[in-house]
Coordinates of C-alpha atoms in Angstrom, one line a residue:
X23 CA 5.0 1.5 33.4
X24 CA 7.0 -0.9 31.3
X25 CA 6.4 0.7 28.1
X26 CA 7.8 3.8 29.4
X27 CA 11.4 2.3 31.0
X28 CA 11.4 0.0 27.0
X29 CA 13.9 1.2 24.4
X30 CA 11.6 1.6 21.2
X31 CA 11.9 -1.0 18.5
X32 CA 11.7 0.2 14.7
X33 CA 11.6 -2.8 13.4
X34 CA 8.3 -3.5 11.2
X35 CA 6.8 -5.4 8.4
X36 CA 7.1 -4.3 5.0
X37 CA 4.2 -1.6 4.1
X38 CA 1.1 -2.6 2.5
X39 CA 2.4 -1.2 -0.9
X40 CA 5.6 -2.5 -1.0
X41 CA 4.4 -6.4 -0.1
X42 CA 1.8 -5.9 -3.3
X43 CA 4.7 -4.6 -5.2
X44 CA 6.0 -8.4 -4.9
X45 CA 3.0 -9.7 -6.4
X46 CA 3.2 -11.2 -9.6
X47 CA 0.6 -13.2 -11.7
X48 CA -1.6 -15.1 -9.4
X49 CA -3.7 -18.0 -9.8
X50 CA -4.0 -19.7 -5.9
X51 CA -3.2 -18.1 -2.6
X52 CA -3.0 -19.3 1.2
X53 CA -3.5 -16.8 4.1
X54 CA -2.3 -18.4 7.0
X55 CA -2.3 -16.5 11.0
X56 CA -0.5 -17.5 13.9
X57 CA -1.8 -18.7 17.3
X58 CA -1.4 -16.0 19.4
X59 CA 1.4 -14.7 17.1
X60 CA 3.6 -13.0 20.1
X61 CA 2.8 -15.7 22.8
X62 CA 4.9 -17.9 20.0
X63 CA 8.4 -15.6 20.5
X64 CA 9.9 -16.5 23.8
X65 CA 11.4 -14.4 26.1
X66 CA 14.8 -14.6 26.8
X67 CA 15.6 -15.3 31.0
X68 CA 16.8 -12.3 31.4
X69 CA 14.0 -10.5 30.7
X70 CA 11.2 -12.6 32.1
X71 CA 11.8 -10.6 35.4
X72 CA 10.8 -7.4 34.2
X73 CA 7.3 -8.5 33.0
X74 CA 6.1 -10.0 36.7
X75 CA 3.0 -9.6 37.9
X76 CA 0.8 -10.2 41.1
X77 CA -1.7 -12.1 41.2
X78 CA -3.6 -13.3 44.3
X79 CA -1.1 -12.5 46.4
X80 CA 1.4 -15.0 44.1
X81 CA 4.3 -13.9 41.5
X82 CA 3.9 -14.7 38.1
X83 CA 6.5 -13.8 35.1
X84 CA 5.6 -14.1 31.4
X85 CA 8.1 -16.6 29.8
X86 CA 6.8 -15.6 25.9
X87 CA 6.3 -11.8 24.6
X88 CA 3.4 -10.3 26.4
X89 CA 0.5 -9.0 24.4
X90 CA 0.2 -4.5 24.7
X91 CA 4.4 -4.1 25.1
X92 CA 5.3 -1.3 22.3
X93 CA 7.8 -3.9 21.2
X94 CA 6.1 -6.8 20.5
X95 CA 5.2 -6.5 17.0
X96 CA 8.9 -5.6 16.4
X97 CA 9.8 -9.0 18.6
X98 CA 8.0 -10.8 15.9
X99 CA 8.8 -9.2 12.9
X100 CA 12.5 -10.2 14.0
X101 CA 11.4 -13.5 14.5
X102 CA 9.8 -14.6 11.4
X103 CA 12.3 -13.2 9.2
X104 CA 14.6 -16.1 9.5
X105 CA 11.3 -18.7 9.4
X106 CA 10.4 -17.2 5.9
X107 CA 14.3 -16.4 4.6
X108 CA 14.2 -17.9 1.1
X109 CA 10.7 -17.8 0.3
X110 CA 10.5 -14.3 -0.7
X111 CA 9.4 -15.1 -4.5
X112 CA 6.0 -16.9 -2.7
X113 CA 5.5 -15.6 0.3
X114 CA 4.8 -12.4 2.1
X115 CA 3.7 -11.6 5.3
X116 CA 2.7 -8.2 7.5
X117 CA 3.5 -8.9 11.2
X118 CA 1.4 -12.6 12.1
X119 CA -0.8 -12.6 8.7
X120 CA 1.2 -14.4 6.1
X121 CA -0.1 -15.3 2.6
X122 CA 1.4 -17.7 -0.2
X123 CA 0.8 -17.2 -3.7
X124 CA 1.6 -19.6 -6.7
X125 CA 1.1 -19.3 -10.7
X126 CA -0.5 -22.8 -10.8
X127 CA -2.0 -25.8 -8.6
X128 CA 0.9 -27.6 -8.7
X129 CA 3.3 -25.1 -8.0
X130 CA 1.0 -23.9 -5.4
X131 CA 0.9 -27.8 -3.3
X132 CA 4.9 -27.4 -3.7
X133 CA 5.1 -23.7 -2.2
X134 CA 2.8 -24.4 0.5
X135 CA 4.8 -27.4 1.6
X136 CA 7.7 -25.7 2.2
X137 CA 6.2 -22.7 4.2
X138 CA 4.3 -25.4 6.5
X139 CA 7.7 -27.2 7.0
X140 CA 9.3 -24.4 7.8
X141 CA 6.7 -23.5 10.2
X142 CA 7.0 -27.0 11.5
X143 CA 11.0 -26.5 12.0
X144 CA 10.3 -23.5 13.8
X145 CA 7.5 -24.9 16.5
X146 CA 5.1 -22.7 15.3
X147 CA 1.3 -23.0 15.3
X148 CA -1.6 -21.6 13.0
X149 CA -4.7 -21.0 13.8
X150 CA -7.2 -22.8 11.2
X151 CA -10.0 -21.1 11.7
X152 CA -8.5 -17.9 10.1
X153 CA -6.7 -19.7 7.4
X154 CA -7.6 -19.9 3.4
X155 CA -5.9 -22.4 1.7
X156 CA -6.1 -22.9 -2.3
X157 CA -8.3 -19.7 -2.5
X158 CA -8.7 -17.8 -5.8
X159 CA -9.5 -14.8 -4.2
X160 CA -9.4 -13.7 -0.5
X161 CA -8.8 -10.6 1.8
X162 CA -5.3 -9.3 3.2
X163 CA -4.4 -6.3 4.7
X164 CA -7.8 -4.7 3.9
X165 CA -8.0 -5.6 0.1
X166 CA -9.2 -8.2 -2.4
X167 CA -6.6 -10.0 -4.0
X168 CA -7.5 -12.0 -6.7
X169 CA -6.2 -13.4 -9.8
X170 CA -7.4 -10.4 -11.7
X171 CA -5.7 -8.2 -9.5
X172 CA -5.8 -6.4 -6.2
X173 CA -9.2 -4.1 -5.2
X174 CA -10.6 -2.6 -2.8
X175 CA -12.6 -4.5 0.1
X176 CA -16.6 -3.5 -0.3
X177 CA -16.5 -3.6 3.5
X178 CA -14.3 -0.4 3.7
X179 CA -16.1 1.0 1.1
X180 CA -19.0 0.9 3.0
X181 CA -17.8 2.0 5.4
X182 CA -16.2 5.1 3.0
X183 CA -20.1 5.3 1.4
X184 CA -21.7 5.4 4.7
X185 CA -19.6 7.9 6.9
X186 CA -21.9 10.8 7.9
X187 CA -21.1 14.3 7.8
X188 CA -18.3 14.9 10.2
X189 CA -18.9 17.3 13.2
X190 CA -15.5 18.2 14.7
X191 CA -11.7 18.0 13.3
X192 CA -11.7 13.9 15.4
X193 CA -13.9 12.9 12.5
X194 CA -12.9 14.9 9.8
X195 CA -9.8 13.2 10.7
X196 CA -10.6 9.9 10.9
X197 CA -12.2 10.3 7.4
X198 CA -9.6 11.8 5.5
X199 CA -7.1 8.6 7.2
X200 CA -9.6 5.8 6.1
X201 CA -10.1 7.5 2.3
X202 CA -6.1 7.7 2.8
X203 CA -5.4 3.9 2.9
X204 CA -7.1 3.9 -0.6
X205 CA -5.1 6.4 -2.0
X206 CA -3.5 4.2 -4.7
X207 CA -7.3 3.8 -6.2
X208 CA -7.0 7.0 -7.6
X209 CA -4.9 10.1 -9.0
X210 CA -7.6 12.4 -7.6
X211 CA -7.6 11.8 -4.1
X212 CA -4.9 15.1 -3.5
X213 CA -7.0 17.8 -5.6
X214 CA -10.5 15.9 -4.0
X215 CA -9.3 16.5 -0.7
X216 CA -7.7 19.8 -0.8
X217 CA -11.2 21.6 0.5
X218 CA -11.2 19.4 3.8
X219 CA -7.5 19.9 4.8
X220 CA -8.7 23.3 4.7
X221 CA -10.6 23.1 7.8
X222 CA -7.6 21.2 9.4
X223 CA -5.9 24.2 9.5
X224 CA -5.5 25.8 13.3
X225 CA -6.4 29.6 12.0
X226 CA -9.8 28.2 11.0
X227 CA -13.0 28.1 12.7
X228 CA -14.9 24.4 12.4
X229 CA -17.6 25.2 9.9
X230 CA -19.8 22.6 8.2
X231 CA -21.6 23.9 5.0
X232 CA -23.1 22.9 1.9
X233 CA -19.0 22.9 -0.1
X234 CA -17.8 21.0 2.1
X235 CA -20.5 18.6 2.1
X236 CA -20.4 18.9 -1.5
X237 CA -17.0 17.8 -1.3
X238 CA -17.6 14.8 1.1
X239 CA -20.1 13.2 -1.3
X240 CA -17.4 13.7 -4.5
X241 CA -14.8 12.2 -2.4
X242 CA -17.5 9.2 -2.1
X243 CA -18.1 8.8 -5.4
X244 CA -14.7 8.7 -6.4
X245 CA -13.5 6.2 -3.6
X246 CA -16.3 3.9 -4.0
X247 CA -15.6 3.3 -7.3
X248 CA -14.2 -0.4 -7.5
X249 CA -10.9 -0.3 -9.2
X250 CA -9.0 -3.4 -10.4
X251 CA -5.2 -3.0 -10.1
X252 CA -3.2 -5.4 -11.7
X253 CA -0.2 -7.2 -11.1
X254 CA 3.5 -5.8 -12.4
X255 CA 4.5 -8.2 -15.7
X256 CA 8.6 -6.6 -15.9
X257 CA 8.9 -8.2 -19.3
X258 CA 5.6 -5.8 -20.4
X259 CA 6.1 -2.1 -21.4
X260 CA 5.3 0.2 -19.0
X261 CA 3.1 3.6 -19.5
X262 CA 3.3 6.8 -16.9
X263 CA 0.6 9.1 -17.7
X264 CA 0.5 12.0 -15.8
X265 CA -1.4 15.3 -15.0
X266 CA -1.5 18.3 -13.5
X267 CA -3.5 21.4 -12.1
X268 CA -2.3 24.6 -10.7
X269 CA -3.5 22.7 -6.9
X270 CA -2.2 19.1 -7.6
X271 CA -0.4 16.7 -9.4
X272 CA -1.4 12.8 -10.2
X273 CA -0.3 10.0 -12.1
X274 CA -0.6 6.7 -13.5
X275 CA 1.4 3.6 -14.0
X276 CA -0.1 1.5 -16.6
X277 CA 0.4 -2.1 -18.5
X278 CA -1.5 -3.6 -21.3
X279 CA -3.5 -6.4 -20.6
X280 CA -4.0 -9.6 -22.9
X281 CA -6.7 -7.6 -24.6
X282 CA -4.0 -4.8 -25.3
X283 CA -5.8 -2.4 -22.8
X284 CA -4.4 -0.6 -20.4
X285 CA -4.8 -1.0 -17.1
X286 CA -3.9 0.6 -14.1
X287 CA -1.0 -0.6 -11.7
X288 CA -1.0 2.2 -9.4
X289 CA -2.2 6.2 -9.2
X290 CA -0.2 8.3 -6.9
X291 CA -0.9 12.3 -6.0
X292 CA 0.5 14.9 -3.9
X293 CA -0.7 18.4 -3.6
X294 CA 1.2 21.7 -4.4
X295 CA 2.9 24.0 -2.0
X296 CA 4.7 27.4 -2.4
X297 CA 7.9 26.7 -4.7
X298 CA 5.9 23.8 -6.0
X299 CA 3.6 25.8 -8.1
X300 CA 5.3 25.5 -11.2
X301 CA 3.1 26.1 -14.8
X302 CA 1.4 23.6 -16.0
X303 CA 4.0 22.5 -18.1
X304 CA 6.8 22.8 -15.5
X305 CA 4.7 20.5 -13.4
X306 CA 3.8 17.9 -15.8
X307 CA 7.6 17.5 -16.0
X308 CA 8.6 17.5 -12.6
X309 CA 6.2 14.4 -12.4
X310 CA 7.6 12.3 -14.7
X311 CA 11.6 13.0 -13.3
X312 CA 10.6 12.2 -9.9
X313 CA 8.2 9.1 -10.6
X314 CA 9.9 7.7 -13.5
X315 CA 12.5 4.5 -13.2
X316 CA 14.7 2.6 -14.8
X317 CA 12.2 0.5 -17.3
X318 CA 11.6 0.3 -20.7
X319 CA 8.6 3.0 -20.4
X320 CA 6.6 4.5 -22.8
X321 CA 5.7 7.7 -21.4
X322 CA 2.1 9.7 -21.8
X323 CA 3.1 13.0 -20.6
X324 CA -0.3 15.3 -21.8
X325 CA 2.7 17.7 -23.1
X326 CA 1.9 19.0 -26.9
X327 CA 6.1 20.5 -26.9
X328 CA 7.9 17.7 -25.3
X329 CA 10.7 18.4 -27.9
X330 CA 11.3 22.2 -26.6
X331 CA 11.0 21.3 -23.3
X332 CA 14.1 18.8 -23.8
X333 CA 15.9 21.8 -24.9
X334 CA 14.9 23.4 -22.0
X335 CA 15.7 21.1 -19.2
X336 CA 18.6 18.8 -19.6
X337 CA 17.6 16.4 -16.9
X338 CA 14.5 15.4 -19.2
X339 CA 16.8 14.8 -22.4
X340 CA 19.1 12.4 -20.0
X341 CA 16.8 11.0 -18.2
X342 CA 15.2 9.7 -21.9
X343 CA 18.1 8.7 -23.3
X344 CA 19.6 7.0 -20.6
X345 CA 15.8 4.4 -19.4
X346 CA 14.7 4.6 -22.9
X347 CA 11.6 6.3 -22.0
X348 CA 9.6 7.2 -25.1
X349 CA 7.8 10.2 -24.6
X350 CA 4.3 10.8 -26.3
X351 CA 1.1 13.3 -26.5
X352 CA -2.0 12.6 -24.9
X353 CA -3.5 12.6 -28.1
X354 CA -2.0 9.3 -29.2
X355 CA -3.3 7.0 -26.5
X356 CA -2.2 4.5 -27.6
X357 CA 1.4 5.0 -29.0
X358 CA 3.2 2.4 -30.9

């Protein structure tokens, strides 16, 4: 009943995305989880009253943030934002998992002292039991991060490997939303999925058959892959390759490594609708304009007339000359 009379509260973590965004190079790492994270956020007396209770024939009131109300992730997310103000460069956290990251050991024992002495300041407990300290590699937020990078946890893809064939729209559902959190794996995953959204439609009838099962074990494949994504270097070049087919469009933001390979920093897809449906080469383009940024960026196009099309569409020409972006074919891979 509560819930219902509650103004909603849009406050929230940063996305899982966005927090590895902040990652840089990464050599140790501490997770650390509050103690019953919203029983640490007290409730203000003026609200204790609405969340009383009976119970053997006595009143009780809650004097911290109840566990189940709609807005006590949000009450938490407010309140650590002043306990871990500053410490942005070292430290991110979603909701009550937090994790600190260093370059080095000793920059690592310096880091962690000040996010425990914060804590401390605060009056705020963790829970050992779920804490890493000093780890090289560990899990957060459903991934591996390591000091090679940030990959996929074998548990969910065993979970992605094992999933049988779905019987109703529920599972198909619940499928496509746990290959979803993976997304960034792969530039496939739009075109790969296409076939299963089909049957998500409300005009169709459920029907199970060999394509679509066909479909479900190439989706598997794909996903259970492991894939190393490594960590943004912004004094490193940057390479956007993209591609495109008559169904979907994907792309791929790239670095060198310190074997002068490139390797992946994150794929992104979308599928094609109506107006979207552009030629090949219309596509390719619209890619790059609305995934580009401002960074030096070399960029792999797969377009053999990149000159005309500057001629073509001014935006292009601009958008070159203005980030630098160096514009090469496919059949250079690896310009200079």
């Amino acid at each position: 009943m509560l819930n219902k009379l509650l103004l909603d509260d849009h406050e929230m973590s940063e996305t899982c995305d966005t927090i590895f965004q902040r990652f840089k190079k990464i050599s140790f790492m501490t997770s650390l989880e509050l103690t019953s994270s919203f029983w640490q956020v007290p409730l203000t007396k003026e609200s204790r009253k609405y969340t009383a209770f009976m119970y053997r024939g006595r009143c009780y009131e809650y004097v911290v943030t109840p566990f189940g109300l709609k807005t006590s992730s949000a009450s938490l997310v407010h309140a650590l934002r002043p306990v871990l103000s500053g410490m942005e460069a070292f430290v991110v956290n979603f909701i009550d998992d937090i994790l600190c990251f260093s370059n080095s050991f000793e920059e690592h024992l310096q880091h962690l002292t000040v996010l425990l002495q914060r804590l401390q300041d605060y009056n705020l407990t963790i829970n050992l039991e779920k804490c890493q300290f000093m780890a090289r590699e560990l899990k957060f937020l459903g991934h591996i991060i390591s000091t090679e990078g940030i990959k996929q946890d074998p548990e969910k893809l065993a979970a992605i490997r094992d999933f049988p064939a779905p019987k109703n729209l529920k599972q198909l559902r619940g499928f496509l939303g746990l290959i979803n959190y993976y997304s960034k794996f792969t530039e496939k995953h739009a075109e790969l999925t296409l076939p299963l959204l089909e049957l998500l439609k409300k005009e169709k009838r459920w029907t199970w058959n060999d394509k679509f099962q066909g479909t479900l074990d190439q989706i598997k494949r794909t996903f259970c892959r492991e894939v190393v994504l490594q960590y943004v270097d912004v004094s490193k070049e940057f390479f956007l390759s993209t591609d495109a087919s008559n169904r979907a469009i994907g792309a791929v933001l790239e670095q060198r490594d310190i074997n002068n390979v490139r390797k992946p920093i994150v794929f992104a897809c979308r599928t094609l609708k109506g107006n979207d449906q552009y030629d090949r080469l219309d596509t390719q383009v619209s890619i790059f304009l609305t995934q580009a940024r401002p960074m030096s960026t070399r960029v792999v196009t797969f377009l053999k007339n990149i000159g005309k099309w500057q001629a073509k569409d001014p935006r292009l020409a601009q958008l070159l000359a203005r980030d630098n972006q160096k514009p090469c074919s496919s059949h250079n891979r690896n310009p200079r």
